CSV table of C-alpha atoms in Angstrom, one decimal:
chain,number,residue,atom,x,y,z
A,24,UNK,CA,0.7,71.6,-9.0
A,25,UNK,CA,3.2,70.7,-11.3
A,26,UNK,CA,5.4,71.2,-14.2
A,27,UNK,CA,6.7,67.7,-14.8
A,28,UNK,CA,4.5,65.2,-13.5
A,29,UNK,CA,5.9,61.8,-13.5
A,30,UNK,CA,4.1,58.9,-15.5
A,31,UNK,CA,1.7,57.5,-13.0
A,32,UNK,CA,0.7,60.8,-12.5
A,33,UNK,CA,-0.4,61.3,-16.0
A,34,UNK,CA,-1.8,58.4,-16.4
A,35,UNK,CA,-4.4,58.8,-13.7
A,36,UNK,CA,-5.3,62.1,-15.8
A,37,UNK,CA,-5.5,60.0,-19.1
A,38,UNK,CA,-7.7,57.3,-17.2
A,39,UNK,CA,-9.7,59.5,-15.4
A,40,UNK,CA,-9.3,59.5,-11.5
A,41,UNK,CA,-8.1,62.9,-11.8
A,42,UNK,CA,-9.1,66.5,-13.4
A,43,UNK,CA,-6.6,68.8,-15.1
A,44,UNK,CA,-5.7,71.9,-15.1
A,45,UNK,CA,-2.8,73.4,-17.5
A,46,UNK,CA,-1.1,76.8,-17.5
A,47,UNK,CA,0.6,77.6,-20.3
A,48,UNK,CA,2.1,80.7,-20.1
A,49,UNK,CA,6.0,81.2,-19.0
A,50,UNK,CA,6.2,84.2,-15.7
A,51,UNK,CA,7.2,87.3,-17.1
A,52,UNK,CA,10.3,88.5,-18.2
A,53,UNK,CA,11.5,84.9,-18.6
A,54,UNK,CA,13.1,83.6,-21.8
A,55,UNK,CA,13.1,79.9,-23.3
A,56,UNK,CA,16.0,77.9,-22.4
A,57,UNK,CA,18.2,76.5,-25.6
A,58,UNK,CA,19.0,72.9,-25.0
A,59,UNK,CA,21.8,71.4,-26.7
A,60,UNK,CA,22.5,67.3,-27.1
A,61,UNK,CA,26.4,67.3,-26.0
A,62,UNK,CA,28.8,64.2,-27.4
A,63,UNK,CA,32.0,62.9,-25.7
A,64,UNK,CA,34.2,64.3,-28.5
A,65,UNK,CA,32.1,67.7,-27.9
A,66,UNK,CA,33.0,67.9,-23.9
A,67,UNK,CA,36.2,69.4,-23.9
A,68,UNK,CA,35.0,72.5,-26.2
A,69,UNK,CA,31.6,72.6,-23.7
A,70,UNK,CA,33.8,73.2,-20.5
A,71,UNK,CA,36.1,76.1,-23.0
A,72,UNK,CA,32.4,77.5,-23.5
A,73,UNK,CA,31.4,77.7,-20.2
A,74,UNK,CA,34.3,79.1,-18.3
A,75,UNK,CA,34.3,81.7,-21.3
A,76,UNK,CA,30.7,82.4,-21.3
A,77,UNK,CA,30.7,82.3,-16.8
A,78,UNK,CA,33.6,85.5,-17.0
A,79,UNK,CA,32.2,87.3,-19.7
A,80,UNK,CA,28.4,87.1,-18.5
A,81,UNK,CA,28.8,86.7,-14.3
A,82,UNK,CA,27.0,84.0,-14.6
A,83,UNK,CA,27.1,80.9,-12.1
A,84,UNK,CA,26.1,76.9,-13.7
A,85,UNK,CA,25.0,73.8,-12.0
A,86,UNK,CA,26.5,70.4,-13.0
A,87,UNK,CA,24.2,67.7,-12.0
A,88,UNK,CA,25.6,64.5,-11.8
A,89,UNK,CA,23.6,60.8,-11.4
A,90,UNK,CA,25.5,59.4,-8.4
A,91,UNK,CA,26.7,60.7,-5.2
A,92,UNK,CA,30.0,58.6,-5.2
A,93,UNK,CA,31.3,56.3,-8.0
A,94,UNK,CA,29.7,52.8,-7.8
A,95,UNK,CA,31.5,49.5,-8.3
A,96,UNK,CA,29.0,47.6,-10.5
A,97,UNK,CA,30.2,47.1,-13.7
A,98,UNK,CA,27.2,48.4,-15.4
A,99,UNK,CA,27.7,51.8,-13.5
A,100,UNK,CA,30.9,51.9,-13.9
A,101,UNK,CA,30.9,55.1,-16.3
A,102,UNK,CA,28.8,56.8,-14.6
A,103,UNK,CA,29.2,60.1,-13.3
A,104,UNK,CA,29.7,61.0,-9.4
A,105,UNK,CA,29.3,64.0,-7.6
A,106,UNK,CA,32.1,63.3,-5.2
A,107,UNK,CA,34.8,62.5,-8.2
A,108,UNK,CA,33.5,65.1,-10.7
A,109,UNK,CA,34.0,67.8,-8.2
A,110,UNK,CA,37.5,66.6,-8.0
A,111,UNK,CA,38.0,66.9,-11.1
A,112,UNK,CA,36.2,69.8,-11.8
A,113,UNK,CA,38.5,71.7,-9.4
A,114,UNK,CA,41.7,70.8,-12.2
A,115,UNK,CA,39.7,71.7,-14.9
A,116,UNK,CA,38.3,75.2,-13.6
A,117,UNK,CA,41.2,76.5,-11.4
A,118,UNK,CA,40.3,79.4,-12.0
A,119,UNK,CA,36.9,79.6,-10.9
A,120,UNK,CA,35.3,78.4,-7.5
A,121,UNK,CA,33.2,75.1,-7.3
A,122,UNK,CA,30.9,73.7,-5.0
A,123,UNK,CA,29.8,70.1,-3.6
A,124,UNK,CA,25.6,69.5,-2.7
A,125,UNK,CA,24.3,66.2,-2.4
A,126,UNK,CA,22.1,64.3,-0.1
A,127,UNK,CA,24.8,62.9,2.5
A,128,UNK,CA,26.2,65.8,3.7
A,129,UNK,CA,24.5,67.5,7.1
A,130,UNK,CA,21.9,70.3,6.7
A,131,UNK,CA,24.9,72.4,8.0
A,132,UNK,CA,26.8,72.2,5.0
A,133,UNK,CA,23.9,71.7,2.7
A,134,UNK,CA,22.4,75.0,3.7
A,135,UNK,CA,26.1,76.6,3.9
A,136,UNK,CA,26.9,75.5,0.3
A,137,UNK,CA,23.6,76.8,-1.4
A,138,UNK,CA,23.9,79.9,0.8
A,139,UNK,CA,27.4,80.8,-0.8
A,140,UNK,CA,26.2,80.1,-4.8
A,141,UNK,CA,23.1,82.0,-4.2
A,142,UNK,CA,25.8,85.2,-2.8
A,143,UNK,CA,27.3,84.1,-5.5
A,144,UNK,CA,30.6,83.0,-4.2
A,145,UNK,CA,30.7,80.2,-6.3
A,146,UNK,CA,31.0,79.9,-10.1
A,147,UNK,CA,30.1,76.4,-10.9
A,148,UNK,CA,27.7,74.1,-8.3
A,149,UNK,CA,28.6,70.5,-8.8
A,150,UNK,CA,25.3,68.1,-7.2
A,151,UNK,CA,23.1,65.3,-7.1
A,152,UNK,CA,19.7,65.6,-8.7
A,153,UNK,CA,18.6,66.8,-4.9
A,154,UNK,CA,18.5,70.5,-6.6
A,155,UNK,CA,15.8,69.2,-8.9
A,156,UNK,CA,12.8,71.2,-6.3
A,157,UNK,CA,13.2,74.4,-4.1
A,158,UNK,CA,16.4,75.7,-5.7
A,159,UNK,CA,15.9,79.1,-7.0
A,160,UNK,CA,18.9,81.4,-8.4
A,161,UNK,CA,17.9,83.5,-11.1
A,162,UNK,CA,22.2,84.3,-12.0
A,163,UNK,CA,22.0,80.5,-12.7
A,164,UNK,CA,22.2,80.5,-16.8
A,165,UNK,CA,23.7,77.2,-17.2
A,166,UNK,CA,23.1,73.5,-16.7
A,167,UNK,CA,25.0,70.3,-17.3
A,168,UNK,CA,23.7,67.3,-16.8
A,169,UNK,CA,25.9,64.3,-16.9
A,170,UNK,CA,24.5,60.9,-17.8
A,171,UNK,CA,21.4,62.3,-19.3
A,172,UNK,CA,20.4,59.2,-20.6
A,173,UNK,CA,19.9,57.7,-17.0
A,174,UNK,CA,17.3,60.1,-15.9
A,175,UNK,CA,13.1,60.1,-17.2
A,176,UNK,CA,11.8,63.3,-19.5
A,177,UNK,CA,9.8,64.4,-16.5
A,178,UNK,CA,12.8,64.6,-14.4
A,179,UNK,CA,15.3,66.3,-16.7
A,180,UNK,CA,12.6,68.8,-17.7
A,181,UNK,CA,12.3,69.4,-13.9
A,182,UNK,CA,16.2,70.2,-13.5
A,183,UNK,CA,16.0,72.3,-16.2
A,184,UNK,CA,13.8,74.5,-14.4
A,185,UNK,CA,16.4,75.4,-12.1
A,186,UNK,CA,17.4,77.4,-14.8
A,187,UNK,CA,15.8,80.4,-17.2
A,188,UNK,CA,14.4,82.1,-13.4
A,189,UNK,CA,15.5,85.4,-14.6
A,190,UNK,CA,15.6,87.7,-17.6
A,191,UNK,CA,19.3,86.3,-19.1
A,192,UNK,CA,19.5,83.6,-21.4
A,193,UNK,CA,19.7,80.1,-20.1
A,194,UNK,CA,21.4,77.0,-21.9
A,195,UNK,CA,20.8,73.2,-20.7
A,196,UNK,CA,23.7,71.1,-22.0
A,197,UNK,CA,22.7,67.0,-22.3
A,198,UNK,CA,26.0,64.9,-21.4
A,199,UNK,CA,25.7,61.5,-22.8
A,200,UNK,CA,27.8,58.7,-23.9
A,201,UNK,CA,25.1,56.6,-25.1
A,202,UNK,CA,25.3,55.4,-28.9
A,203,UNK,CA,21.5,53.7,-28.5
A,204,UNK,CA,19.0,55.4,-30.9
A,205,UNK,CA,16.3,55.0,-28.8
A,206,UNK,CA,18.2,56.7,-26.1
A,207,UNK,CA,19.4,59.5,-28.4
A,208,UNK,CA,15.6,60.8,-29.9
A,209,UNK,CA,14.4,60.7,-26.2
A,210,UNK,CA,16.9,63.4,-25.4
A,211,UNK,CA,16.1,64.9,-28.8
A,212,UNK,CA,12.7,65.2,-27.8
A,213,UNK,CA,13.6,67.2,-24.6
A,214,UNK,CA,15.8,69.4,-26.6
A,215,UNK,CA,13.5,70.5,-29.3
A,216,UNK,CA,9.8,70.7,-26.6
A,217,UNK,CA,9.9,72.7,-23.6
A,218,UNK,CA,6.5,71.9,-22.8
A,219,UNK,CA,6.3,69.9,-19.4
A,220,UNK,CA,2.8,68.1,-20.2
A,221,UNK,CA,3.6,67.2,-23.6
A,222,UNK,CA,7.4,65.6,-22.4
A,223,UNK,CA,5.5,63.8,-19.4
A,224,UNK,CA,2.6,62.4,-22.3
A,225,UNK,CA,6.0,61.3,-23.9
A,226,UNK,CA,7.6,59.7,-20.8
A,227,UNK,CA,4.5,57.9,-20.0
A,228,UNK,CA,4.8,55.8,-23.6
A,229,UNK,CA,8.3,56.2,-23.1
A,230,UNK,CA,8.0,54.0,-19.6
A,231,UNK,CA,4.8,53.2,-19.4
A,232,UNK,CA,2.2,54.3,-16.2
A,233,UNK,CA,3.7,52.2,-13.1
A,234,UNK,CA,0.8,50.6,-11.0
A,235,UNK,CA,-2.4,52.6,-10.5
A,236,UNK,CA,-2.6,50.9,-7.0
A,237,UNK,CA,0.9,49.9,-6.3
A,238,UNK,CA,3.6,51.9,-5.7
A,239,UNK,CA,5.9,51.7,-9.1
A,240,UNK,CA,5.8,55.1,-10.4
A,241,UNK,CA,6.6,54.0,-14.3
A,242,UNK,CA,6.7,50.7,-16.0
A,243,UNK,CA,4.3,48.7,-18.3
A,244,UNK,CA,1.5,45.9,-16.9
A,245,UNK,CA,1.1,43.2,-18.5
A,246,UNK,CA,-1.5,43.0,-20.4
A,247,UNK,CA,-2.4,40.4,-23.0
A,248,UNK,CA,-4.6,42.7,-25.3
A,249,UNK,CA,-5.3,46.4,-24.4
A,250,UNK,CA,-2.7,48.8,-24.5
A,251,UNK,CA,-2.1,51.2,-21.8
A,252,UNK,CA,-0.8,53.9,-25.0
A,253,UNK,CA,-4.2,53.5,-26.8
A,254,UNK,CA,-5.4,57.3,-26.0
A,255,UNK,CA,-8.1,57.0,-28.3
A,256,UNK,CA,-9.6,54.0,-27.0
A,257,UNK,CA,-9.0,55.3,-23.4
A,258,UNK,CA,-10.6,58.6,-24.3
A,259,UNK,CA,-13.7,56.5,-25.6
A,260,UNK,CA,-14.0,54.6,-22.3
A,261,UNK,CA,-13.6,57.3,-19.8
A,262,UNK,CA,-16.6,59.3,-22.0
A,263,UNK,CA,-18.5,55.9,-21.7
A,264,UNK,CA,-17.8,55.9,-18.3
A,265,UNK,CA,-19.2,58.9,-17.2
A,266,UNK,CA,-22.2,58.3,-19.4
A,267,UNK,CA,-22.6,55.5,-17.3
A,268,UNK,CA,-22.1,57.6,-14.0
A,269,UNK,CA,-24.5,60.3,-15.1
A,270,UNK,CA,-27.5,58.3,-16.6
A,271,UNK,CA,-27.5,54.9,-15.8
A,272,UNK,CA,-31.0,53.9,-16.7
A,273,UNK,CA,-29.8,53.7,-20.2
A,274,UNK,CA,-27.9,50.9,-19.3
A,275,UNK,CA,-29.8,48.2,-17.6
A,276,UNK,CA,-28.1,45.0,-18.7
A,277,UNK,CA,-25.1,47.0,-17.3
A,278,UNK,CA,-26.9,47.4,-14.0
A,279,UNK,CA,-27.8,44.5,-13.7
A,280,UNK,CA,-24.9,43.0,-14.2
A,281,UNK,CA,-23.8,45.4,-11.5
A,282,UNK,CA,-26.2,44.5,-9.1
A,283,UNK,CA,-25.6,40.5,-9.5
A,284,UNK,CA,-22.3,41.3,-8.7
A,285,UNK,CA,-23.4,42.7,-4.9
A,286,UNK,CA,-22.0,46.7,-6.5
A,287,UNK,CA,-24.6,49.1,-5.8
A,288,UNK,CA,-24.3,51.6,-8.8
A,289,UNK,CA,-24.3,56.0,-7.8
């Protein structure tokens, strides 16, 4: 079970190697999370907001951030890290008490750092996508997440989760510095659906199915004439499919085809 699953995933739903089951309906006394696309220009009023909105409400946030510790390749550069945003974090909330989770540190501290924000001794939790599964603190309203752009719909609807587990109002606040269009409506998309199926249909033409029998999760194969995307045609084939399956005496050439090729047809 699921709300996000990741491409492949999908895709053996779409192509038939496995059933599905939805539910649809949000647990009870939980309200819809607003999502809001944040700019660089924007960032300075968004940390105003949340100290504001953290004292007035007694509320606590997570700020999730791509990278443990800042990485030297230039591409990565600008990238936000755990390690130096919670640094810097500390001078920008003085006032209010910050934590560190991410995937280096021992179980000790792990467990001793989610122990004090769910007590809520801490204001603001400052992590690596590790709080993505098993993280559940309903005080938890708010959630930044830095580098948007470098994380797949089916992931960033899975951190958002972490958030809207109670009856107050949630808020999920995109951090991007990407100018690419293409980049910009995918994050658009998350903001305006908060339906995990439909955002994972979306990540799977986003970044195509990975390999049904490898193990790349996302990505395209290369195909020189049928398209991976083509859910009518794929809906089609897995109908003739089972027709085939279920009464194959209506196809003999088909069989025997079959059978010259040493596959004993069901």
């Amino acid at each position: 079970m699921t709300a996000t699953p990741i491409p492949r995933t999908i895709a053996l739903t779409v192509y038939g190697d496995l059933d599905l089951s939805t539910l649809t309906e949000l647990p009870e006394g939980r309200k819809p999370i607003t999502t809001w696309l944040v700019p660089p220009e924007k960032r300075g009023a968004a940390y105003n907001w949340i100290r504001n909105f953290i004292k007035k409400e007694v509320i606590q946030a997570f700020i999730v951030c791509p990278l443990i510790e800042e990485s030297h390749v230039e591409t990565m550069k600008q990238v936000k890290a755990a390690t130096a945003e919670y640094k810097k974090l500390q001078e920008v909330f003085k006032d209010l008490n910050i934590g560190l989770l991410h995937g280096k540190q021992s179980a000790k501290e792990k467990n001793g750092t989610l122990d004090a924000f769910k007590r809520g001794e801490l204001h603001i939790l400052v992590s690596t996508p590790v709080v993505e599964v098993g993280i559940d603190v309903p005080n938890a309203t708010i959630m930044i997440i830095e580098a948007a752009e470098r994380f797949g719909l089916a992931q960033l609807h899975q951190l958002r989760g972490r958030i809207g587990r109670g009856e107050k109002k949630s808020y999920c606040l995109l951090f991007t510095e990407s100018k690419s269009q293409k980049v910009l409506n995918r994050l658009k998309a998350l903001k305006e659906n908060k339906s995990g199926f439909e955002l994972s249909e979306l990540d799977l033409k986003l970044r195509g199915p990975g390999e049904m029998y490898g193990t790349k999760q996302h990505g395209f194969p290369e195909l020189k004439i049928a398209s991976w995307s083509e859910a009518g045609l794929i809906k089609m084939t897995r109908e003739v499919a089972q027709d085939v399956v279920t009464n194959p005496q209506t196809y003999p050439k088909l069989i025997q085809k079959i059978e010259s090729q040493n596959i004993a047809p069901n």
